[in-house]
Amino acid sequence: MGGHVVPSPDGRSLYFTRPAKQGMRQLWTTDVDRRNERSLGEIGPFRLPDLAFDVSREHLVVWPAFHQGTPEIWMARIAHAAGPGSARAP
C-alpha cells in the first residue's frame, strides 16, 4: 500500500496515495482486507511535506493544492467504492 492511508466514511475501504509525476499523487482505494485495489486518478499538486488529504461522508476528497503564491484547497467527488471513478480536480 502507499502513504497517508485514510479510511472511508463507512469503514469498508481505505484510500491511499502513491507517488506520481511533478508533485502529483495517485489516489487509490482498496477494501479493508486489501482486496480489490484500484486507481481513482491523480490529485495535487503537493508541496513536501504537505501530503495530506481526507474523504468526506459525501465521498469528496479534499487536499491542499500547492500553486506558487496561491493558497488553495481543492475538492473532487469520487465514485462510490462499487464503481469506477475519478478524483481529478474540477
PDB file of N, CA and C in Angstrom:
ATOM      1  N   MET A   1       0.844  -1.169   0.000  1.00  0.00           N
ATOM      2  CA  MET A   1       0.000   0.000   0.000  1.00  0.00           C
ATOM      3  C   MET A   1       0.891   1.235   0.000  1.00  0.00           C
ATOM      4  N   GLY A   2       0.326   2.368  -0.310  1.00  0.00           N
ATOM      5  CA  GLY A   2       1.078   3.614  -0.368  1.00  0.00           C
ATOM      6  C   GLY A   2       1.042   4.390   0.936  1.00  0.00           C
ATOM      7  N   GLY A   3       1.285   5.687   0.827  1.00  0.00           N
ATOM      8  CA  GLY A   3       1.350   6.535   2.002  1.00  0.00           C
ATOM      9  C   GLY A   3       0.041   7.222   2.324  1.00  0.00           C
ATOM     10  N   HIS A   4      -0.045   7.776   3.511  1.00  0.00           N
ATOM     11  CA  HIS A   4      -1.182   8.536   4.037  1.00  0.00           C
ATOM     12  C   HIS A   4      -2.499   7.807   3.799  1.00  0.00           C
ATOM     13  N   VAL A   5      -2.767   6.812   4.616  1.00  0.00           N
ATOM     14  CA  VAL A   5      -3.975   5.993   4.496  1.00  0.00           C
ATOM     15  C   VAL A   5      -5.131   6.663   5.236  1.00  0.00           C
ATOM     16  N   VAL A   6      -6.296   6.764   4.558  1.00  0.00           N
ATOM     17  CA  VAL A   6      -7.497   7.358   5.133  1.00  0.00           C
ATOM     18  C   VAL A   6      -8.644   6.354   4.993  1.00  0.00           C
ATOM     19  N   PRO A   7      -9.336   6.017   6.101  1.00  0.00           N
ATOM     20  CA  PRO A   7     -10.477   5.101   5.989  1.00  0.00           C
ATOM     21  C   PRO A   7     -11.667   5.798   5.335  1.00  0.00           C
ATOM     22  N   SER A   8     -12.491   5.026   4.632  1.00  0.00           N
ATOM     23  CA  SER A   8     -13.706   5.588   4.049  1.00  0.00           C
ATOM     24  C   SER A   8     -14.680   5.927   5.174  1.00  0.00           C
ATOM     25  N   PRO A   9     -15.648   6.808   4.909  1.00  0.00           N
ATOM     26  CA  PRO A   9     -16.610   7.178   5.945  1.00  0.00           C
ATOM     27  C   PRO A   9     -17.392   5.984   6.511  1.00  0.00           C
ATOM     28  N   ASP A  10     -17.656   4.961   5.692  1.00  0.00           N
ATOM     29  CA  ASP A  10     -18.401   3.795   6.178  1.00  0.00           C
ATOM     30  C   ASP A  10     -17.493   2.713   6.750  1.00  0.00           C
ATOM     31  N   GLY A  11     -16.168   2.907   6.684  1.00  0.00           N
ATOM     32  CA  GLY A  11     -15.217   1.968   7.254  1.00  0.00           C
ATOM     33  C   GLY A  11     -14.985   0.702   6.453  1.00  0.00           C
ATOM     34  N   ARG A  12     -15.547   0.624   5.242  1.00  0.00           N
ATOM     35  CA  ARG A  12     -15.405  -0.602   4.444  1.00  0.00           C
ATOM     36  C   ARG A  12     -14.212  -0.574   3.494  1.00  0.00           C
ATOM     37  N   SER A  13     -13.630   0.591   3.267  1.00  0.00           N
ATOM     38  CA  SER A  13     -12.489   0.672   2.351  1.00  0.00           C
ATOM     39  C   SER A  13     -11.477   1.688   2.862  1.00  0.00           C
ATOM     40  N   LEU A  14     -10.309   1.662   2.235  1.00  0.00           N
ATOM     41  CA  LEU A  14      -9.220   2.576   2.577  1.00  0.00           C
ATOM     42  C   LEU A  14      -8.823   3.353   1.335  1.00  0.00           C
ATOM     43  N   TYR A  15      -8.465   4.618   1.509  1.00  0.00           N
ATOM     44  CA  TYR A  15      -7.922   5.446   0.442  1.00  0.00           C
ATOM     45  C   TYR A  15      -6.470   5.720   0.776  1.00  0.00           C
ATOM     46  N   PHE A  16      -5.610   5.724  -0.234  1.00  0.00           N
ATOM     47  CA  PHE A  16      -4.194   5.985  -0.010  1.00  0.00           C
ATOM     48  C   PHE A  16      -3.586   6.563  -1.280  1.00  0.00           C
ATOM     49  N   THR A  17      -2.383   7.105  -1.154  1.00  0.00           N
ATOM     50  CA  THR A  17      -1.718   7.700  -2.311  1.00  0.00           C
ATOM     51  C   THR A  17      -0.405   6.984  -2.603  1.00  0.00           C
ATOM     52  N   ARG A  18       0.000   7.129  -3.854  1.00  0.00           N
ATOM     53  CA  ARG A  18       1.304   6.674  -4.323  1.00  0.00           C
ATOM     54  C   ARG A  18       1.911   7.812  -5.129  1.00  0.00           C
ATOM     55  N   PRO A  19       3.236   7.867  -5.215  1.00  0.00           N
ATOM     56  CA  PRO A  19       3.876   8.955  -5.963  1.00  0.00           C
ATOM     57  C   PRO A  19       3.476   8.972  -7.432  1.00  0.00           C
ATOM     58  N   ALA A  20       3.371  10.169  -7.983  1.00  0.00           N
ATOM     59  CA  ALA A  20       3.146  10.391  -9.413  1.00  0.00           C
ATOM     60  C   ALA A  20       4.157  11.460  -9.856  1.00  0.00           C
ATOM     61  N   LYS A  21       3.989  11.984 -11.039  1.00  0.00           N
ATOM     62  CA  LYS A  21       4.947  12.948 -11.583  1.00  0.00           C
ATOM     63  C   LYS A  21       4.664  14.376 -11.132  1.00  0.00           C
ATOM     64  N   GLN A  22       5.716  15.164 -11.027  1.00  0.00           N
ATOM     65  CA  GLN A  22       5.670  16.615 -10.836  1.00  0.00           C
ATOM     66  C   GLN A  22       4.792  17.056  -9.671  1.00  0.00           C
ATOM     67  N   GLY A  23       5.005  16.475  -8.484  1.00  0.00           N
ATOM     68  CA  GLY A  23       4.299  16.887  -7.287  1.00  0.00           C
ATOM     69  C   GLY A  23       2.894  16.346  -7.143  1.00  0.00           C
ATOM     70  N   MET A  24       2.451  15.540  -8.088  1.00  0.00           N
ATOM     71  CA  MET A  24       1.116  14.947  -8.023  1.00  0.00           C
ATOM     72  C   MET A  24       1.191  13.622  -7.257  1.00  0.00           C
ATOM     73  N   ARG A  25       0.041  13.110  -6.828  1.00  0.00           N
ATOM     74  CA  ARG A  25      -0.062  11.810  -6.181  1.00  0.00           C
ATOM     75  C   ARG A  25      -1.172  11.017  -6.850  1.00  0.00           C
ATOM     76  N   GLN A  26      -0.994   9.717  -6.984  1.00  0.00           N
ATOM     77  CA  GLN A  26      -2.057   8.837  -7.471  1.00  0.00           C
ATOM     78  C   GLN A  26      -2.927   8.475  -6.270  1.00  0.00           C
ATOM     79  N   LEU A  27      -4.244   8.625  -6.409  1.00  0.00           N
ATOM     80  CA  LEU A  27      -5.172   8.252  -5.360  1.00  0.00           C
ATOM     81  C   LEU A  27      -5.696   6.846  -5.641  1.00  0.00           C
ATOM     82  N   TRP A  28      -5.610   5.973  -4.651  1.00  0.00           N
ATOM     83  CA  TRP A  28      -6.027   4.577  -4.771  1.00  0.00           C
ATOM     84  C   TRP A  28      -7.029   4.249  -3.679  1.00  0.00           C
ATOM     85  N   THR A  29      -7.814   3.199  -3.897  1.00  0.00           N
ATOM     86  CA  THR A  29      -8.704   2.667  -2.873  1.00  0.00           C
ATOM     87  C   THR A  29      -8.604   1.149  -2.871  1.00  0.00           C
ATOM     88  N   THR A  30      -8.910   0.565  -1.726  1.00  0.00           N
ATOM     89  CA  THR A  30      -8.928  -0.887  -1.573  1.00  0.00           C
ATOM     90  C   THR A  30      -9.894  -1.242  -0.454  1.00  0.00           C
ATOM     91  N   ASP A  31     -10.383  -2.479  -0.468  1.00  0.00           N
ATOM     92  CA  ASP A  31     -11.184  -2.959   0.649  1.00  0.00           C
ATOM     93  C   ASP A  31     -10.292  -3.029   1.883  1.00  0.00           C
ATOM     94  N   VAL A  32     -10.889  -3.036   3.083  1.00  0.00           N
ATOM     95  CA  VAL A  32     -10.081  -3.081   4.298  1.00  0.00           C
ATOM     96  C   VAL A  32      -9.239  -4.343   4.398  1.00  0.00           C
ATOM     97  N   ASP A  33      -9.622  -5.419   3.701  1.00  0.00           N
ATOM     98  CA  ASP A  33      -8.806  -6.634   3.687  1.00  0.00           C
ATOM     99  C   ASP A  33      -7.754  -6.594   2.576  1.00  0.00           C
ATOM    100  N   ARG A  34      -7.602  -5.425   1.951  1.00  0.00           N
ATOM    101  CA  ARG A  34      -6.608  -5.150   0.898  1.00  0.00           C
ATOM    102  C   ARG A  34      -6.874  -5.908  -0.396  1.00  0.00           C
ATOM    103  N   ARG A  35      -8.131  -6.219  -0.661  1.00  0.00           N
ATOM    104  CA  ARG A  35      -8.518  -6.803  -1.942  1.00  0.00           C
ATOM    105  C   ARG A  35      -9.159  -5.717  -2.777  1.00  0.00           C
ATOM    106  N   ASN A  36      -9.288  -5.942  -4.059  1.00  0.00           N
ATOM    107  CA  ASN A  36      -9.984  -5.019  -4.958  1.00  0.00           C
ATOM    108  C   ASN A  36      -9.326  -3.638  -4.998  1.00  0.00           C
ATOM    109  N   GLU A  37      -8.017  -3.614  -5.083  1.00  0.00           N
ATOM    110  CA  GLU A  37      -7.278  -2.354  -5.164  1.00  0.00           C
ATOM    111  C   GLU A  37      -7.466  -1.736  -6.544  1.00  0.00           C
ATOM    112  N   ARG A  38      -7.746  -0.401  -6.575  1.00  0.00           N
ATOM    113  CA  ARG A  38      -7.909   0.263  -7.872  1.00  0.00           C
ATOM    114  C   ARG A  38      -7.525   1.734  -7.786  1.00  0.00           C
ATOM    115  N   SER A  39      -7.081   2.243  -8.910  1.00  0.00           N
ATOM    116  CA  SER A  39      -6.675   3.645  -9.013  1.00  0.00           C
ATOM    117  C   SER A  39      -7.895   4.520  -9.280  1.00  0.00           C
ATOM    118  N   LEU A  40      -7.941   5.690  -8.634  1.00  0.00           N
ATOM    119  CA  LEU A  40      -9.030   6.637  -8.837  1.00  0.00           C
ATOM    120  C   LEU A  40      -8.601   7.862  -9.635  1.00  0.00           C
ATOM    121  N   GLY A  41      -7.317   8.032  -9.873  1.00  0.00           N
ATOM    122  CA  GLY A  41      -6.813   9.193 -10.616  1.00  0.00           C
ATOM    123  C   GLY A  41      -5.739   9.905  -9.829  1.00  0.00           C
ATOM    124  N   GLU A  42      -5.393  11.104 -10.282  1.00  0.00           N
ATOM    125  CA  GLU A  42      -4.348  11.884  -9.636  1.00  0.00           C
ATOM    126  C   GLU A  42      -4.935  13.069  -8.891  1.00  0.00           C
ATOM    127  N   ILE A  43      -4.305  13.406  -7.770  1.00  0.00           N
ATOM    128  CA  ILE A  43      -4.639  14.622  -7.031  1.00  0.00           C
ATOM    129  C   ILE A  43      -3.353  15.396  -6.794  1.00  0.00           C
ATOM    130  N   GLY A  44      -3.487  16.686  -6.544  1.00  0.00           N
ATOM    131  CA  GLY A  44      -2.318  17.520  -6.307  1.00  0.00           C
ATOM    132  C   GLY A  44      -2.448  18.814  -7.065  1.00  0.00           C
ATOM    133  N   PRO A  45      -1.405  19.558  -7.236  1.00  0.00           N
ATOM    134  CA  PRO A  45      -0.030  19.258  -6.826  1.00  0.00           C
ATOM    135  C   PRO A  45       0.179  19.486  -5.330  1.00  0.00           C
ATOM    136  N   PHE A  46       1.155  18.760  -4.774  1.00  0.00           N
ATOM    137  CA  PHE A  46       1.526  18.864  -3.372  1.00  0.00           C
ATOM    138  C   PHE A  46       2.913  19.463  -3.250  1.00  0.00           C
ATOM    139  N   ARG A  47       3.155  20.086  -2.114  1.00  0.00           N
ATOM    140  CA  ARG A  47       4.492  20.579  -1.765  1.00  0.00           C
ATOM    141  C   ARG A  47       4.921  19.791  -0.540  1.00  0.00           C
ATOM    142  N   LEU A  48       6.085  19.176  -0.604  1.00  0.00           N
ATOM    143  CA  LEU A  48       6.585  18.429   0.557  1.00  0.00           C
ATOM    144  C   LEU A  48       6.751  19.370   1.732  1.00  0.00           C
ATOM    145  N   PRO A  49       6.359  19.026   2.921  1.00  0.00           N
ATOM    146  CA  PRO A  49       5.861  17.734   3.381  1.00  0.00           C
ATOM    147  C   PRO A  49       4.333  17.650   3.397  1.00  0.00           C
ATOM    148  N   ASP A  50       3.627  18.550   2.743  1.00  0.00           N
ATOM    149  CA  ASP A  50       2.158  18.620   2.788  1.00  0.00           C
ATOM    150  C   ASP A  50       1.516  17.573   1.882  1.00  0.00           C
ATOM    151  N   LEU A  51       1.514  16.318   2.307  1.00  0.00           N
ATOM    152  CA  LEU A  51       0.949  15.236   1.511  1.00  0.00           C
ATOM    153  C   LEU A  51      -0.341  14.718   2.150  1.00  0.00           C
ATOM    154  N   ALA A  52      -1.180  15.613   2.603  1.00  0.00           N
ATOM    155  CA  ALA A  52      -2.396  15.224   3.318  1.00  0.00           C
ATOM    156  C   ALA A  52      -3.618  15.316   2.412  1.00  0.00           C
ATOM    157  N   PHE A  53      -4.597  14.454   2.687  1.00  0.00           N
ATOM    158  CA  PHE A  53      -5.908  14.533   2.052  1.00  0.00           C
ATOM    159  C   PHE A  53      -6.904  13.891   3.005  1.00  0.00           C
ATOM    160  N   ASP A  54      -8.179  14.088   2.754  1.00  0.00           N
ATOM    161  CA  ASP A  54      -9.221  13.461   3.562  1.00  0.00           C
ATOM    162  C   ASP A  54     -10.412  13.150   2.672  1.00  0.00           C
ATOM    163  N   VAL A  55     -11.318  12.286   3.161  1.00  0.00           N
ATOM    164  CA  VAL A  55     -12.505  11.863   2.418  1.00  0.00           C
ATOM    165  C   VAL A  55     -13.728  12.137   3.297  1.00  0.00           C
ATOM    166  N   SER A  56     -14.718  12.845   2.734  1.00  0.00           N
ATOM    167  CA  SER A  56     -15.920  13.185   3.492  1.00  0.00           C
ATOM    168  C   SER A  56     -16.979  12.084   3.392  1.00  0.00           C
ATOM    169  N   ARG A  57     -18.043  12.222   4.179  1.00  0.00           N
ATOM    170  CA  ARG A  57     -19.159  11.265   4.115  1.00  0.00           C
ATOM    171  C   ARG A  57     -19.819  11.275   2.748  1.00  0.00           C
ATOM    172  N   GLU A  58     -19.713  12.396   2.031  1.00  0.00           N
ATOM    173  CA  GLU A  58     -20.288  12.517   0.690  1.00  0.00           C
ATOM    174  C   GLU A  58     -19.333  12.028  -0.389  1.00  0.00           C
ATOM    175  N   HIS A  59     -18.243  11.375   0.018  1.00  0.00           N
ATOM    176  CA  HIS A  59     -17.216  10.852  -0.892  1.00  0.00           C
ATOM    177  C   HIS A  59     -16.524  11.970  -1.668  1.00  0.00           C
ATOM    178  N   LEU A  60     -16.297  13.095  -0.997  1.00  0.00           N
ATOM    179  CA  LEU A  60     -15.483  14.171  -1.564  1.00  0.00           C
ATOM    180  C   LEU A  60     -14.073  14.024  -1.017  1.00  0.00           C
ATOM    181  N   VAL A  61     -13.101  14.140  -1.903  1.00  0.00           N
ATOM    182  CA  VAL A  61     -11.698  14.125  -1.489  1.00  0.00           C
ATOM    183  C   VAL A  61     -11.233  15.572  -1.432  1.00  0.00           C
ATOM    184  N   VAL A  62     -10.614  15.961  -0.336  1.00  0.00           N
ATOM    185  CA  VAL A  62     -10.085  17.318  -0.203  1.00  0.00           C
ATOM    186  C   VAL A  62      -8.587  17.241   0.050  1.00  0.00           C
ATOM    187  N   TRP A  63      -7.867  18.219  -0.503  1.00  0.00           N
ATOM    188  CA  TRP A  63      -6.419  18.282  -0.309  1.00  0.00           C
ATOM    189  C   TRP A  63      -5.953  19.714  -0.495  1.00  0.00           C
ATOM    190  N   PRO A  64      -4.826  20.076   0.130  1.00  0.00           N
ATOM    191  CA  PRO A  64      -4.293  21.431  -0.023  1.00  0.00           C
ATOM    192  C   PRO A  64      -3.422  21.521  -1.272  1.00  0.00           C
ATOM    193  N   ALA A  65      -4.001  21.897  -2.381  1.00  0.00           N
ATOM    194  CA  ALA A  65      -3.242  22.011  -3.639  1.00  0.00           C
ATOM    195  C   ALA A  65      -2.224  23.138  -3.521  1.00  0.00           C
ATOM    196  N   PHE A  66      -1.034  22.918  -4.035  1.00  0.00           N
ATOM    197  CA  PHE A  66       0.019  23.924  -3.973  1.00  0.00           C
ATOM    198  C   PHE A  66       0.277  24.508  -5.352  1.00  0.00           C
ATOM    199  N   HIS A  67       0.097  25.814  -5.458  1.00  0.00           N
ATOM    200  CA  HIS A  67       0.474  26.570  -6.648  1.00  0.00           C
ATOM    201  C   HIS A  67       1.261  27.772  -6.143  1.00  0.00           C
ATOM    202  N   GLN A  68       2.415  27.993  -6.692  1.00  0.00           N
ATOM    203  CA  GLN A  68       3.297  29.055  -6.246  1.00  0.00           C
ATOM    204  C   GLN A  68       2.530  30.352  -6.017  1.00  0.00           C
ATOM    205  N   GLY A  69       2.533  30.836  -4.779  1.00  0.00           N
ATOM    206  CA  GLY A  69       1.930  32.125  -4.457  1.00  0.00           C
ATOM    207  C   GLY A  69       0.418  32.120  -4.306  1.00  0.00           C
ATOM    208  N   THR A  70      -0.259  30.977  -4.502  1.00  0.00           N
ATOM    209  CA  THR A  70      -1.716  30.939  -4.430  1.00  0.00           C
ATOM    210  C   THR A  70      -2.157  29.827  -3.478  1.00  0.00           C
ATOM    211  N   PRO A  71      -2.553  30.160  -2.237  1.00  0.00           N
ATOM    212  CA  PRO A  71      -3.051  29.103  -1.351  1.00  0.00           C
ATOM    213  C   PRO A  71      -4.452  28.671  -1.782  1.00  0.00           C
ATOM    214  N   GLU A  72      -4.658  27.367  -1.932  1.00  0.00           N
ATOM    215  CA  GLU A  72      -5.938  26.837  -2.390  1.00  0.00           C
ATOM    216  C   GLU A  72      -6.247  25.528  -1.685  1.00  0.00           C
ATOM    217  N   ILE A  73      -7.524  25.221  -1.546  1.00  0.00           N
ATOM    218  CA  ILE A  73      -7.978  23.903  -1.111  1.00  0.00           C
ATOM    219  C   ILE A  73      -8.877  23.380  -2.219  1.00  0.00           C
ATOM    220  N   TRP A  74      -8.601  22.170  -2.703  1.00  0.00           N
ATOM    221  CA  TRP A  74      -9.349  21.588  -3.810  1.00  0.00           C
ATOM    222  C   TRP A  74     -10.199  20.433  -3.301  1.00  0.00           C
ATOM    223  N   MET A  75     -11.326  20.188  -3.979  1.00  0.00           N
ATOM    224  CA  MET A  75     -12.200  19.060  -3.675  1.00  0.00           C
ATOM    225  C   MET A  75     -12.521  18.331  -4.966  1.00  0.00           C
ATOM    226  N   ALA A  76     -12.787  17.026  -4.850  1.00  0.00           N
ATOM    227  CA  ALA A  76     -13.221  16.236  -6.005  1.00  0.00           C
ATOM    228  C   ALA A  76     -14.181  15.174  -5.515  1.00  0.00           C
ATOM    229  N   ARG A  77     -15.296  14.985  -6.210  1.00  0.00           N
ATOM    230  CA  ARG A  77     -16.240  13.923  -5.863  1.00  0.00           C
ATOM    231  C   ARG A  77     -15.700  12.620  -6.445  1.00  0.00           C
ATOM    232  N   ILE A  78     -15.705  11.580  -5.633  1.00  0.00           N
ATOM    233  CA  ILE A  78     -15.241  10.281  -6.104  1.00  0.00           C
ATOM    234  C   ILE A  78     -16.429   9.339  -6.169  1.00  0.00           C
ATOM    235  N   ALA A  79     -16.355   8.390  -7.057  1.00  0.00           N
ATOM    236  CA  ALA A  79     -17.443   7.432  -7.224  1.00  0.00           C
ATOM    237  C   ALA A  79     -17.507   6.514  -6.019  1.00  0.00           C
ATOM    238  N   HIS A  80     -18.693   5.965  -5.760  1.00  0.00           N
ATOM    239  CA  HIS A  80     -18.872   5.002  -4.676  1.00  0.00           C
ATOM    240  C   HIS A  80     -17.921   3.855  -4.900  1.00  0.00           C
ATOM    241  N   ALA A  81     -17.482   3.203  -3.847  1.00  0.00           N
ATOM    242  CA  ALA A  81     -16.474   2.137  -3.928  1.00  0.00           C
ATOM    243  C   ALA A  81     -16.865   0.998  -4.876  1.00  0.00           C
ATOM    244  N   ALA A  82     -18.155   0.877  -5.219  1.00  0.00           N
ATOM    245  CA  ALA A  82     -18.571  -0.226  -6.079  1.00  0.00           C
ATOM    246  C   ALA A  82     -18.320   0.036  -7.558  1.00  0.00           C
ATOM    247  N   GLY A  83     -18.063   1.288  -7.939  1.00  0.00           N
ATOM    248  CA  GLY A  83     -17.901   1.582  -9.355  1.00  0.00           C
ATOM    249  C   GLY A  83     -16.663   2.400  -9.636  1.00  0.00           C
ATOM    250  N   PRO A  84     -16.286   2.525 -10.906  1.00  0.00           N
ATOM    251  CA  PRO A  84     -15.103   3.296 -11.262  1.00  0.00           C
ATOM    252  C   PRO A  84     -15.348   4.772 -11.020  1.00  0.00           C
ATOM    253  N   GLY A  85     -14.266   5.491 -10.766  1.00  0.00           N
ATOM    254  CA  GLY A  85     -14.412   6.921 -10.521  1.00  0.00           C
ATOM    255  C   GLY A  85     -13.160   7.677 -10.855  1.00  0.00           C
ATOM    256  N   SER A  86     -13.227   8.943 -10.733  1.00  0.00           N
ATOM    257  CA  SER A  86     -12.094   9.804 -10.994  1.00  0.00           C
ATOM    258  C   SER A  86     -11.976  10.807  -9.861  1.00  0.00           C
ATOM    259  N   ALA A  87     -10.783  11.104  -9.472  1.00  0.00           N
ATOM    260  CA  ALA A  87     -10.568  12.071  -8.404  1.00  0.00           C
ATOM    261  C   ALA A  87      -9.851  13.289  -8.940  1.00  0.00           C
ATOM    262  N   ARG A  88     -10.121  13.664 -10.145  1.00  0.00           N
ATOM    263  CA  ARG A  88      -9.485  14.847 -10.725  1.00  0.00           C
ATOM    264  C   ARG A  88     -10.204  16.097 -10.262  1.00  0.00           C
ATOM    265  N   ALA A  89      -9.452  17.147 -10.111  1.00  0.00           N
ATOM    266  CA  ALA A  89      -9.999  18.408  -9.657  1.00  0.00           C
ATOM    267  C   ALA A  89     -10.958  18.973 -10.701  1.00  0.00           C
ATOM    268  N   PRO A  90     -12.005  19.686 -10.234  1.00  0.00           N
ATOM    269  CA  PRO A  90     -12.971  20.265 -11.181  1.00  0.00           C
ATOM    270  C   PRO A  90     -12.344  21.341 -12.043  1.00  0.00           C
TER     271      PRO A  90
END
